[in-house]
Amino acid sequence: MNSFGRIFRISIFGESHGPSLGILIDGVMPGLDLQVEDFLPDLEKRKAGAKGTTPRKESDMPIIESGVFNGKTTGAPLMIRFLNENTRSKDYSSLISTPRPGHADYTARVKYKGYNDYRGGGHFSGRLTLCLVAAGVVAKKMLNANITASIESLGGSTDIESKIDEAIAAHNSIGGVVKVKIKGIDKGLGEPFFDSVESVLSHLIFSIGGVKGIEFGLGFRGEKLFGSEFNDKFIDKEGHTDTNNNGGINGGISNGNDIDIRVFVKPTPSIGVPQPTFNFKTNKVEDLLIAGRHDRAIILRIVPVIEAVCAIGLVDLALINKAYN
Amino acid sequence: MNSFGRIFRISIFGESHGPSLGILIDGVMPGLDLQVEDFLPDLEKRKAGAKGTTPRKESDMPIIESGVFNGKTTGAPLMIRFLNENTRSKDYSSLISTPRPGHADYTARVKYKGYNDYRGGGHFSGRLTLCLVAAGVVAKKMLNANITASIESLGGSTDIESKIDEAIAAHNSIGGVVKVKIKGIDKGLGEPFFDSVESVLSHLIFSIGGVKGIEFGLGFRGEKLFGSEFNDKFIDKEGHTDTNNNGGINGGISNGNDIDIRVFVKPTPSIGVPQPTFNFKTNKVEDLLIAGRHDRAIILRIVPVIEAVCAIGLVDLALINKAYN
Amino acid sequence: MNSFGRIFRISIFGESHGPSLGILIDGVMPGLDLQVEDFLPDLEKRKAGAKGTTPRKESDMPIIESGVFNGKTTGAPLMIRFLNENTRSKDYSSLISTPRPGHADYTARVKYKGYNDYRGGGHFSGRLTLCLVAAGVVAKKMLNANITASIESLGGSTDIESKIDEAIAAHNSIGGVVKVKIKGIDKGLGEPFFDSVESVLSHLIFSIGGVKGIEFGLGFRGEKLFGSEFNDKFIDKEGHTDTNNNGGINGGISNGNDIDIRVFVKPTPSIGVPQPTFNFKTNKVEDLLIAGRHDRAIILRIVPVIEAVCAIGLVDLALINKAYN
Amino acid sequence: MNSFGRIFRISIFGESHGPSLGILIDGVMPGLDLQVEDFLPDLEKRKAGAKGTTPRKESDMPIIESGVFNGKTTGAPLMIRFLNENTRSKDYSSLISTPRPGHADYTARVKYKGYNDYRGGGHFSGRLTLCLVAAGVVAKKMLNANITASIESLGGSTDIESKIDEAIAAHNSIGGVVKVKIKGIDKGLGEPFFDSVESVLSHLIFSIGGVKGIEFGLGFRGEKLFGSEFNDKFIDKEGHTDTNNNGGINGGISNGNDIDIRVFVKPTPSIGVPQPTFNFKTNKVEDLLIAGRHDRAIILRIVPVIEAVCAIGLVDLALINKAYN
C-alpha cells in the first residue's frame, strides 16, 4: 500500500523520529547521470528555515544505497535514504492520550491499534515528503517536460509575505493555493480508464498531507460557463487550443497544451495556541497546547513536493505509453 | 491500465458503438444475493430521458455472464455486460478530420495512432459509466456505509431547473457541482502512502469524463481560515469532531465522521451551436456543428456514477484494511 | 486475483456451465490486424474430438466484444468471449456431497463457503483455458519469437498412441510431459527480482489445471553434473552458447538462446472407474463413479494452452523491458 | 519489477558490493514482536562458513530502519537493511569483457546496456537472498504453518557429505534437490486464476538464482501413474487424503494436507577450474579462471531462502483470502 506506479514504481518508508527514512525507486532507466549533488537544489527548496517554516534543521543529505555505479544509474532499484538527526522525541509523549486536531494522531491510533510510532507523527510526518522530492529528481531526469509549482495565494491573499507575518503574530497557521504549470509534456499520456492524467496526478498529490482540493484547468472556477465558453478550440494541426480551460487534458489524455493544476493546502494543523481536544485519559474535552517545532504554513514546503509527484506520475504514464505504442 | 483496485478489482471494456460494453469485477465475496433487479434502481438514475439528457434510449439491462449461481455471488470473477442496441454510427463519420472541442477525439487519435474507434467517442464515451454504476451496486452490498450524491449547483446557481431551461434554449450546455456525503463509514480506512482515502477516491472520480475538480471537506473554500478555525476538534471518545472541515479524513485515513466531497463537472462538450475547430483535411480552422444526440448537462447522469465509484474505492480500502489488521 | 501482467494484462472470467466465459486483455498495441479467423487455428488445436479427449463438442467461436474496429486493434481493452452451448448440468449435481478426488470440488467448496458454481468444475474447469488460448493468439502477434509446444511423453512412454489406447481400454487416464521450445526471443527480457523469465512463465503455466512440475533447460535431469559440465559456455559475440542447460535464461534474463521448458501434466483426475471419496452426506468413504464427459489425457489439450501462456508472459516482459530502456 | 505481493508486499534493493542491501516490507500487521535477535537463527542458516560455502564472511546483522517501535511492528512499512562490509571489488574487474558461464554477467550487460554494477554479480548476487530470509522471518510470524526445507540429494546422491568433498577436491561445484514440507497450512489459500499456490510459490522460488526446476507433490515422478493411482482420495470430513500426490493443492487451492515441493538448484556456476568463454575484448573464445570467493554448492545456502519465500508467498495468499472472505 506504500508504493505507487506501474513501471516507475516508488515505495516509501520511515518515520519522523526513526533511524532513517527513504524511498525505493524501481523502473529507473540505466545510464542516467546521478549523484548526490543532483538532489540538493530541490531538497533545498523544501528545507526548513525560511520565514514561516519550522526551526527544526536537518542536513537532509541523500544517501544513495543502491542503483548507481560510477555516477550513473544501473537500471537496478535505486534506494535513497535520509538520516533523522535532529529529533526531540520527548516533545510528543502527550500525544498518546490527546490527539492533535487536524492531525493523523487519532486515525493512526485507530488504524494501527495503538502500535503506531506516534513521535512527530511517525510515518504520517510531513518529513516523508523529503523522499518524494528525491524521487522527483530522478523522475524529472527521465521526463520530457518542465514542471513549475508556485504559491498562488496564502490565506486567500496574493500578498503572501504579509499573510505569513499575520500568522506568526497570531501564533496560528494558514493555508493556500499552489498552482502548477507543466510545459512541453508529450501528447497521448494517460489512459482512458482508470489512469487518466488527472487520476494519477491527483492520486499522488492527495497523498501529500494537508492537500484537500485539486482542480485541473479552470476547475471549479468554470462553473458559470456555457459549453461554448468552456470548450477549448483547436487552432492548428499540433493540437494547440485557443484557451486552456481543460488544463491540457482531454478524456484523461494529455493534448500537448500546458497542464495546469491548482492545489489547495489546508493550514498547518499544529498551531501555537491552545485548542480543545478529547483527552482519552481523563475522558473529557480539554485544551491542548502543542509543543514541538512546526510550520506556520506547510504549503511553503509543499511546493517542491508537488512538482516532484507530478514528475513521478507523468514519467510512469510516459513509460506505460512507450511500452505498448 | 483499464483496471483499478487491489482486492476489489474492476476492469472495464467496450465502446459506445461496439457490440457490448461491460465490467469484470474480482474480489467479490461469495454468498451475496445478486440478481439483475438489484442493478436497476441505480442504472435508472443514470439513464437518459430526463430533461437535459440525451434522447438516445437504451434498455441498459445488465447481463450477468459469470460469478453468480443460484442468485448468489460465487466468489469467482463477476462479469456484467450491457448491449449497445440503439446506435446510429453514421452520425460520427466526420469526426475523423474535425475533432470536437473539449472531447477526446484528438487525444484518442494521437494516442492510438488513428486506430481508435471514434464512433460516439468509442472507449471514451460517457456510456461506459454504465459499467461503473453496475460495479458500484456490487460494491455497496459489501460496504458498511451510506453514500449519497446530489447536484449542489448547476451553472453556478442552485435554481437548477431554470438553468437547464436556459441551456436548452441556447442549444448550449452547462456544468456544475456534485456534493457527496458518505455516512457510517468505518474508521481506519485508507493508507498513509499512497492510498489515502482522498487519493483513491479522486483517482476513481477523475476517471469519469468531465470531472475537473475535487475537494474534500471545506476544500478551496477554506483558504481564508486560520489553522485554529480549520482544525476539527475531537469532542468524544468515538472521534466525533465539532466541525468537519477535513471531510472525515485525517492523514489520509477515515476518522469516522462523514466523508464530504465536492466534485466539479464541466459543461458537456457537445453543444448544438457551431464551434470553430481545426479541420485536418482542409488544414484550416472551420466551424463544426455536432450532429448526434447529446446531454445538455452530463452532470445530471454523473451523480449515480460518482456514488458508484466512491463505493468501489471504499470497499477496496476496507478489504485491504481487513486483510492485515 | 484473476488477472495477470503489468502492461499486457489479462483478466479471465466464466464457468463451465454459465452463459459464457472470456478474457479481457489490456495493453494491446493499436493497429494489429485481428479477426475471428485468426483465433481458429490455435483454438482448433485445443478442441475436443481427437482420440483421448472428451466428446463434449462446443463451437468455440470467439466473439470479439471490444477493442477491434475495422479489423484492427484499437488500443482499447480487447474482450473476447465464448458461449457455453453444449452443457449438461444435471450430470454434476452429486458433486455437492462427494468431491471428486484430484479435482477442485473440495477446495472450491471450502474457499467459497459452498457458494461456488460446482457444475463441471465451475470457474476451475479446464474449459477456461480456451480464454488463455485466445489471449495467446493476440500475444503472439505482438511477440518477436516462435513458440512450439509438443508432447514429449505420455504415461512415461514416447509411444504416445499406444498409451492412449491403454488408458481408454482401462477407462482410466494418463499424464505426461510437454516440452516447449521458444526460438528467436529477444535478449534482456525478464527482471532480476522477482520477475525472472522462469518466475513469470512458471506463474502462468502453474495456473493451468493439472500442471504439477516445470523445469527450464536441463532442470532436474542435471542433478549429477558438475558446474563445469552444467555451465553453458559463450562461443560468440551474440551470446550463443555451446550447450543450453540453462534453457536460454541466465540470472532470470533471456540470453538469446532458445528457451527450453518441460512441463509435467498429471493424469486427468476424472476417470471411468469407481474411486473412493468421502461422502459429506453419509459421513463415510464411499465409491464414486464420475458421470459426465471427460478427457483421457487432458495433456493433449493443454499443449496449445502452454504455448499461449508463454506468449502472454513473454510479451508482458518485452513491453516492460521496452518501457524503461 | 523488483517487488512482489499484493498485501504482504516486498521490494528488494542492493548490490553485492554497494554500501548496503535490503528489503522493504509492506502489509505487516501491527503489534508483532520484532527485534534484531528474531532474524539471527534464519540468517545464520544461510551464512557462509560451513564446508562447501564461500569463505567471505559478513556479520549480516539486520538493521531495522522503520516500522518497529518499542519492540513491536507498527503497521507502517518495515525496512530491513544489511551492510556490505567485506567486499573485495578488484577481483571482478575482468568480468567486463569475459562473462562467466552460467552467470548473469552477459545478460545483465545486455539488459542494462553496460551500466550494471558488475562487481560480484551486482544486483544479481546471491547475497540478495539475505533480504529474502529477513522478510521470511516476518512472514513466518504472521503465518499459521510450519515450513521446513532440507537437502534431499546433492549431485544425485543422498550421501551429501561425500559429494561436497568430491566437489572440493575437483575445484568444481555441484547442484541438488531441496525438498520442502509445509505443515498446518490453512485450507482455501490460493486463487484459481492466476494466483494458484503453485503459481505464487514457483514465482518466488524461481526468482532465487540457480533454481531451474520445481515440482509439487509427486511431480515428474508421477508420469507413469494412471489417474486412479495419482488421485488422492479424501478419507475424512477434514479433507485429509490417503496419498498426497497433488502436494496438498487441488485446483491451485490448498486442501489442508501438507504442501510438498521439490526444487532443483543447479551447480554453482563459479568454479575453480578454467572454463572457455567469449572474450569481448579479443573477440575470441578464451579460458577464464574465476577469482574471488565462491560456494561449492550454493544449494546449501539456498535452503533457508526457499523456506523464507514460501512463507512470503503463503502469507500474502492468506491475507488476500482473509480480505474477501
Tab-separated table of C-alpha atoms in Angstrom, chain D:
chain	number	residue	atom	x	y	z
D	1	MET	CA	9.547	-5.098	-11.178
D	2	ASN	CA	11.620	-5.632	-8.046
D	3	SER	CA	8.633	-6.111	-5.850
D	4	PHE	CA	6.170	-8.919	-5.223
D	5	GLY	CA	2.906	-9.454	-3.427
D	6	ARG	CA	-0.456	-7.748	-3.148
D	7	ILE	CA	-0.903	-7.123	0.570
D	8	PHE	CA	2.276	-8.539	2.098
D	9	ARG	CA	4.423	-6.779	-0.472
D	10	ILE	CA	8.213	-6.965	-0.601
D	11	SER	CA	10.574	-4.708	-2.554
D	12	ILE	CA	14.260	-5.563	-2.723
D	13	PHE	CA	17.331	-3.453	-3.424
D	14	GLY	CA	21.085	-3.521	-3.321
D	15	GLU	CA	24.196	-4.880	-4.932
D	16	SER	CA	26.856	-7.268	-3.753
D	17	HIS	CA	29.470	-4.525	-3.468
D	18	GLY	CA	27.341	-1.401	-2.864
D	19	PRO	CA	27.004	0.305	0.513
D	20	SER	CA	24.055	-1.815	1.648
D	21	LEU	CA	21.259	-4.061	0.521
D	22	GLY	CA	17.833	-4.582	1.980
D	23	ILE	CA	14.172	-5.186	1.720
D	24	LEU	CA	11.108	-3.058	2.241
D	25	ILE	CA	8.063	-4.923	3.523
D	26	ASP	CA	4.567	-3.557	3.313
D	27	GLY	CA	1.403	-5.071	4.729
D	28	VAL	CA	2.890	-6.166	8.044
D	29	MET	CA	0.238	-6.351	10.713
D	30	PRO	CA	0.760	-4.028	13.675
D	31	GLY	CA	1.652	-5.403	17.092
D	32	LEU	CA	4.033	-8.234	16.166
D	33	ASP	CA	7.013	-8.635	18.470
D	34	LEU	CA	10.062	-7.989	16.340
D	35	GLN	CA	13.648	-7.363	17.166
D	36	VAL	CA	17.050	-7.920	15.600
D	37	GLU	CA	17.506	-11.186	17.501
D	38	ASP	CA	14.497	-12.719	15.780
D	39	PHE	CA	16.305	-12.658	12.473
D	40	LEU	CA	19.514	-14.282	13.587
D	41	PRO	CA	18.621	-18.001	13.542
D	42	ASP	CA	17.414	-18.000	9.922
D	43	LEU	CA	20.208	-15.678	8.830
D	44	GLU	CA	22.702	-17.997	10.497
D	45	LYS	CA	21.410	-20.949	8.491
D	46	ARG	CA	22.118	-19.053	5.297
D	47	LYS	CA	25.522	-17.786	6.393
D	48	ALA	CA	28.799	-18.694	4.795
D	49	GLY	CA	31.273	-20.771	6.715
D	50	ALA	CA	30.131	-24.352	6.510
D	51	LYS	CA	32.068	-26.773	4.356
D	52	GLY	CA	31.271	-26.081	0.738
D	53	THR	CA	30.367	-22.429	1.227
D	54	THR	CA	32.343	-19.300	0.389
D	55	PRO	CA	34.845	-18.058	2.961
D	56	ARG	CA	33.578	-14.465	2.504
D	57	LYS	CA	32.422	-13.539	5.973
D	58	GLU	CA	29.869	-10.859	6.659
D	59	SER	CA	28.389	-10.026	10.004
D	60	ASP	CA	24.948	-9.927	8.347
D	61	MET	CA	23.394	-8.036	11.195
D	62	PRO	CA	19.983	-6.703	10.180
D	63	ILE	CA	19.350	-3.017	10.701
D	64	ILE	CA	15.695	-2.150	11.193
D	65	GLU	CA	15.233	1.323	9.754
D	66	SER	CA	11.490	1.684	10.098
D	67	GLY	CA	8.228	0.018	11.012
D	68	VAL	CA	9.163	-1.082	14.528
D	69	PHE	CA	8.545	0.935	17.693
D	70	ASN	CA	9.069	-0.230	21.253
D	71	GLY	CA	9.864	-3.735	20.002
D	72	LYS	CA	6.660	-4.159	18.038
D	73	THR	CA	5.697	-3.695	14.429
D	74	THR	CA	3.744	-0.509	13.841
D	75	GLY	CA	1.881	-1.423	10.648
D	76	ALA	CA	3.952	1.096	8.688
D	77	PRO	CA	6.442	-0.173	6.084
D	78	LEU	CA	9.207	-2.264	7.577
D	79	MET	CA	12.638	-1.627	6.154
D	80	ILE	CA	15.485	-4.016	6.921
D	81	ARG	CA	18.967	-3.360	5.692
D	82	PHE	CA	22.360	-5.103	5.741
D	83	LEU	CA	25.762	-3.537	5.295
D	84	ASN	CA	28.284	-4.824	2.786
D	85	GLU	CA	31.437	-4.857	4.817
D	86	ASN	CA	33.770	-7.434	3.443
D	87	THR	CA	33.954	-6.655	-0.244
D	88	ARG	CA	36.978	-7.125	-2.466
D	89	SER	CA	35.871	-5.365	-5.589
D	90	LYS	CA	39.080	-5.604	-7.583
D	91	ASP	CA	38.509	-9.330	-8.058
D	92	TYR	CA	35.745	-8.670	-10.503
D	93	SER	CA	37.180	-6.139	-12.934
D	94	SER	CA	37.909	-8.684	-15.667
D	95	LEU	CA	34.239	-9.615	-15.882
D	96	ILE	CA	33.525	-6.622	-18.065
D	97	SER	CA	34.945	-8.362	-21.089
D	98	THR	CA	34.714	-12.039	-20.169
D	99	PRO	CA	31.250	-13.022	-18.930
D	100	ARG	CA	31.297	-16.002	-16.580
D	101	PRO	CA	29.467	-19.039	-17.975
D	102	GLY	CA	26.208	-19.746	-16.183
D	103	HIS	CA	26.186	-16.326	-14.504
D	104	ALA	CA	24.145	-13.220	-15.261
D	105	ASP	CA	27.195	-11.184	-16.368
D	106	TYR	CA	26.280	-11.336	-20.032
D	107	THR	CA	22.515	-10.878	-19.697
D	108	ALA	CA	22.915	-8.071	-17.165
D	109	ARG	CA	25.217	-6.232	-19.531
D	110	VAL	CA	22.828	-6.637	-22.437
D	111	LYS	CA	19.747	-5.691	-20.428
D	112	TYR	CA	21.249	-2.645	-18.775
D	113	LYS	CA	23.376	-1.560	-21.741
D	114	GLY	CA	26.601	-1.922	-19.847
D	115	TYR	CA	25.597	0.312	-16.941
D	116	ASN	CA	25.043	-2.539	-14.490
D	117	ASP	CA	27.213	-2.819	-11.402
D	118	TYR	CA	29.121	-5.956	-12.381
D	119	ARG	CA	31.093	-6.311	-9.149
D	120	GLY	CA	30.275	-9.643	-7.580
D	121	GLY	CA	27.226	-10.007	-9.764
D	122	GLY	CA	25.836	-6.672	-8.566
D	123	HIS	CA	22.083	-6.797	-8.088
D	124	PHE	CA	22.116	-10.420	-9.324
D	125	SER	CA	24.331	-11.582	-6.490
D	126	GLY	CA	23.217	-14.449	-4.297
D	127	ARG	CA	23.912	-12.078	-1.455
D	128	LEU	CA	20.496	-10.524	-2.017
D	129	THR	CA	18.870	-13.692	-0.751
D	130	LEU	CA	19.849	-12.379	2.674
D	131	CYS	CA	16.986	-9.920	2.284
D	132	LEU	CA	14.549	-12.656	1.392
D	133	VAL	CA	15.476	-14.564	4.528
D	134	ALA	CA	14.813	-11.447	6.586
D	135	ALA	CA	11.400	-10.923	5.019
D	136	GLY	CA	10.649	-14.585	5.562
D	137	VAL	CA	11.214	-14.182	9.291
D	138	VAL	CA	8.494	-11.547	9.384
D	139	ALA	CA	6.199	-13.612	7.164
D	140	LYS	CA	6.547	-16.663	9.366
D	141	LYS	CA	5.363	-14.649	12.346
D	142	MET	CA	2.147	-13.848	10.507
D	143	LEU	CA	1.626	-17.330	9.088
D	144	ASN	CA	-0.205	-20.247	10.535
D	145	ALA	CA	2.074	-23.024	9.253
D	146	ASN	CA	5.332	-24.827	9.750
D	147	ILE	CA	7.738	-24.728	6.824
D	148	THR	CA	10.781	-26.980	6.660
D	149	ALA	CA	13.214	-27.177	3.787
D	150	SER	CA	16.143	-29.566	3.632
D	151	ILE	CA	18.625	-31.037	1.190
D	152	GLU	CA	17.236	-34.217	-0.325
D	153	SER	CA	20.175	-35.004	-2.552
D	154	LEU	CA	23.409	-33.453	-3.750
D	155	GLY	CA	24.945	-34.321	-7.092
D	156	GLY	CA	22.307	-37.021	-7.410
D	157	SER	CA	23.307	-38.718	-4.169
D	158	THR	CA	21.919	-38.722	-0.658
D	159	ASP	CA	25.442	-39.126	0.745
D	160	ILE	CA	25.769	-35.487	0.828
D	161	GLU	CA	28.944	-35.118	2.819
D	162	SER	CA	30.962	-37.179	0.370
D	163	LYS	CA	29.577	-35.282	-2.614
D	164	ILE	CA	30.814	-31.996	-1.135
D	165	ASP	CA	34.259	-33.484	-0.602
D	166	GLU	CA	34.235	-34.666	-4.190
D	167	ALA	CA	33.405	-31.187	-5.480
D	168	ILE	CA	36.024	-29.547	-3.278
D	169	ALA	CA	38.662	-31.963	-4.444
D	170	ALA	CA	37.767	-31.277	-8.054
D	171	HIS	CA	37.702	-27.476	-7.544
D	172	ASN	CA	34.295	-27.863	-9.086
D	173	SER	CA	30.695	-27.388	-7.919
D	174	ILE	CA	27.509	-29.395	-7.604
D	175	GLY	CA	23.766	-28.913	-7.505
D	176	GLY	CA	20.976	-30.841	-5.932
D	177	VAL	CA	17.404	-31.059	-4.798
D	178	VAL	CA	15.744	-29.258	-1.888
D	179	LYS	CA	12.551	-30.717	-0.521
D	180	VAL	CA	10.059	-28.529	1.271
D	181	LYS	CA	7.302	-29.639	3.608
D	182	ILE	CA	4.672	-27.199	4.805
D	183	LYS	CA	2.515	-28.453	7.637
D	184	GLY	CA	-0.581	-26.931	9.163
D	185	ILE	CA	-1.384	-24.553	6.354
D	186	ASP	CA	-4.927	-23.192	6.235
D	187	LYS	CA	-7.274	-24.606	3.638
D	188	GLY	CA	-8.582	-22.391	0.902
D	189	LEU	CA	-5.428	-20.384	0.168
D	190	GLY	CA	-4.617	-19.609	-3.454
D	191	GLU	CA	-6.726	-18.329	-6.313
D	192	PRO	CA	-7.999	-20.210	-9.362
D	193	PHE	CA	-6.501	-17.767	-11.897
D	194	PHE	CA	-3.719	-16.757	-11.847
D	195	ASP	CA	-2.530	-16.961	-8.285
D	196	SER	CA	-2.645	-20.668	-7.612
D	197	VAL	CA	-0.484	-21.750	-4.687
D	198	GLU	CA	1.834	-23.345	-7.229
D	199	SER	CA	1.967	-20.141	-9.289
D	200	VAL	CA	2.800	-17.869	-6.405
D	201	LEU	CA	5.351	-20.159	-4.783
D	202	SER	CA	7.070	-21.002	-8.068
D	203	HIS	CA	7.180	-17.316	-8.979
D	204	LEU	CA	9.077	-16.591	-5.791
D	205	ILE	CA	11.254	-19.686	-5.785
D	206	PHE	CA	12.311	-19.213	-9.414
D	207	SER	CA	13.449	-15.720	-8.543
D	208	ILE	CA	16.221	-17.277	-6.467
D	209	GLY	CA	19.335	-17.550	-8.598
D	210	GLY	CA	20.223	-21.123	-9.558
D	211	VAL	CA	16.763	-22.652	-9.307
D	212	LYS	CA	15.897	-24.465	-12.542
D	213	GLY	CA	13.103	-26.872	-11.644
D	214	ILE	CA	10.117	-27.113	-9.294
D	215	GLU	CA	7.563	-29.808	-8.719
D	216	PHE	CA	4.619	-30.078	-6.349
D	217	GLY	CA	3.659	-33.392	-4.805
D	218	LEU	CA	4.780	-36.285	-6.923
D	219	GLY	CA	5.543	-34.029	-9.906
D	220	PHE	CA	7.509	-35.517	-12.793
D	221	ARG	CA	7.929	-38.703	-10.804
D	222	GLY	CA	4.248	-39.436	-11.316
D	223	GLU	CA	4.381	-39.676	-15.055
D	224	LYS	CA	3.831	-43.419	-15.222
D	225	LEU	CA	0.772	-43.454	-12.973
D	226	PHE	CA	-2.806	-43.851	-14.071
D	227	GLY	CA	-5.334	-41.319	-12.830
D	228	SER	CA	-6.683	-43.911	-10.432
D	229	GLU	CA	-3.215	-44.139	-8.869
D	230	PHE	CA	-2.340	-40.428	-8.928
D	231	ASN	CA	-5.617	-39.163	-7.466
D	232	ASP	CA	-5.546	-38.592	-3.716
D	233	LYS	CA	-8.724	-39.922	-2.113
D	234	PHE	CA	-10.469	-37.946	0.607
D	235	ILE	CA	-10.771	-40.027	3.749
D	236	ASP	CA	-12.500	-37.762	6.265
D	237	LYS	CA	-14.543	-34.618	6.629
D	238	GLU	CA	-11.431	-32.537	7.238
D	239	GLY	CA	-10.295	-33.229	3.691
D	240	HIS	CA	-7.408	-35.454	4.626
D	241	THR	CA	-6.303	-37.704	1.761
D	242	ASP	CA	-4.799	-41.168	1.711
D	243	THR	CA	-1.887	-40.164	-0.516
D	244	ASN	CA	-0.531	-36.681	-1.234
D	245	ASN	CA	0.490	-36.865	-4.879
D	246	ASN	CA	-1.022	-33.433	-5.517
D	247	GLY	CA	1.186	-31.934	-2.834
D	248	GLY	CA	-1.646	-30.513	-0.780
D	249	ILE	CA	-3.038	-28.408	-3.611
D	250	ASN	CA	-6.178	-29.042	-5.716
D	251	GLY	CA	-7.145	-26.622	-8.427
D	252	GLY	CA	-4.475	-24.264	-7.181
D	253	ILE	CA	-6.016	-24.078	-3.698
D	254	SER	CA	-4.528	-25.541	-0.521
D	255	ASN	CA	-6.561	-28.519	0.701
D	256	GLY	CA	-5.125	-28.674	4.210
D	257	ASN	CA	-2.798	-31.598	3.622
D	258	ASP	CA	0.959	-30.940	3.665
D	259	ILE	CA	2.267	-28.845	0.818
D	260	ASP	CA	5.177	-30.818	-0.623
D	261	ILE	CA	7.621	-29.186	-3.010
D	262	ARG	CA	10.875	-30.273	-4.617
D	263	VAL	CA	13.264	-27.690	-6.012
D	264	PHE	CA	16.245	-28.289	-8.279
D	265	VAL	CA	19.207	-25.983	-7.745
D	266	LYS	CA	21.902	-26.090	-10.398
D	267	PRO	CA	25.606	-26.363	-9.574
D	268	THR	CA	27.149	-23.033	-8.572
D	269	PRO	CA	28.372	-21.509	-11.829
D	270	SER	CA	31.596	-20.169	-10.295
D	271	ILE	CA	34.188	-22.926	-10.180
D	272	GLY	CA	37.907	-23.189	-9.519
D	273	VAL	CA	38.871	-24.631	-12.883
D	274	PRO	CA	39.353	-22.738	-16.143
D	275	GLN	CA	36.355	-22.551	-18.471
D	276	PRO	CA	36.157	-21.296	-22.036
D	277	THR	CA	34.088	-18.137	-22.602
D	278	PHE	CA	33.898	-15.468	-25.237
D	279	ASN	CA	36.255	-12.569	-24.602
D	280	PHE	CA	34.600	-9.408	-25.907
D	281	LYS	CA	37.929	-7.586	-25.958
D	282	THR	CA	39.874	-10.083	-28.018
D	283	ASN	CA	36.768	-11.350	-29.844
D	284	LYS	CA	37.856	-14.939	-29.231
D	285	VAL	CA	36.826	-17.817	-27.033
D	286	GLU	CA	39.408	-17.997	-24.257
D	287	ASP	CA	39.775	-19.792	-20.961
D	288	LEU	CA	38.622	-17.940	-17.867
D	289	LEU	CA	39.683	-18.790	-14.336
D	290	ILE	CA	37.311	-17.133	-11.912
D	291	ALA	CA	38.976	-15.414	-8.979
D	292	GLY	CA	37.059	-14.406	-5.875
D	293	ARG	CA	35.410	-16.440	-3.154
D	294	HIS	CA	32.582	-18.762	-4.037
D	295	ASP	CA	30.379	-21.584	-2.904
D	296	ARG	CA	30.950	-25.174	-3.962
D	297	ALA	CA	27.257	-25.838	-3.562
D	298	ILE	CA	25.110	-22.739	-3.406
D	299	ILE	CA	22.209	-25.031	-2.647
D	300	LEU	CA	23.471	-25.343	0.938
D	301	ARG	CA	22.697	-21.693	1.485
D	302	ILE	CA	19.505	-21.665	-0.519
D	303	VAL	CA	17.647	-23.962	1.883
D	304	PRO	CA	16.599	-21.185	4.318
D	305	VAL	CA	15.901	-18.871	1.391
D	306	ILE	CA	13.358	-21.297	-0.005
D	307	GLU	CA	11.695	-21.564	3.387
D	308	ALA	CA	11.558	-17.795	3.517
D	309	VAL	CA	9.967	-17.230	0.121
D	310	CYS	CA	7.401	-19.948	0.784
D	311	ALA	CA	6.377	-18.081	3.916
D	312	ILE	CA	6.276	-14.798	1.989
D	313	GLY	CA	4.045	-16.204	-0.716
D	314	LEU	CA	1.716	-18.033	1.632
D	315	VAL	CA	1.214	-15.122	3.978
D	316	ASP	CA	0.207	-12.946	1.048
D	317	LEU	CA	-2.284	-15.565	-0.128
D	318	ALA	CA	-3.605	-15.855	3.418
D	319	LEU	CA	-4.106	-12.094	3.701
D	320	ILE	CA	-5.865	-11.945	0.337
D	321	ASN	CA	-8.090	-14.823	1.354
D	322	LYS	CA	-8.896	-13.134	4.633
D	323	ALA	CA	-9.756	-9.901	2.857
D	324	TYR	CA	-12.733	-11.037	0.839
D	325	ASN	CA	-13.984	-13.959	2.869
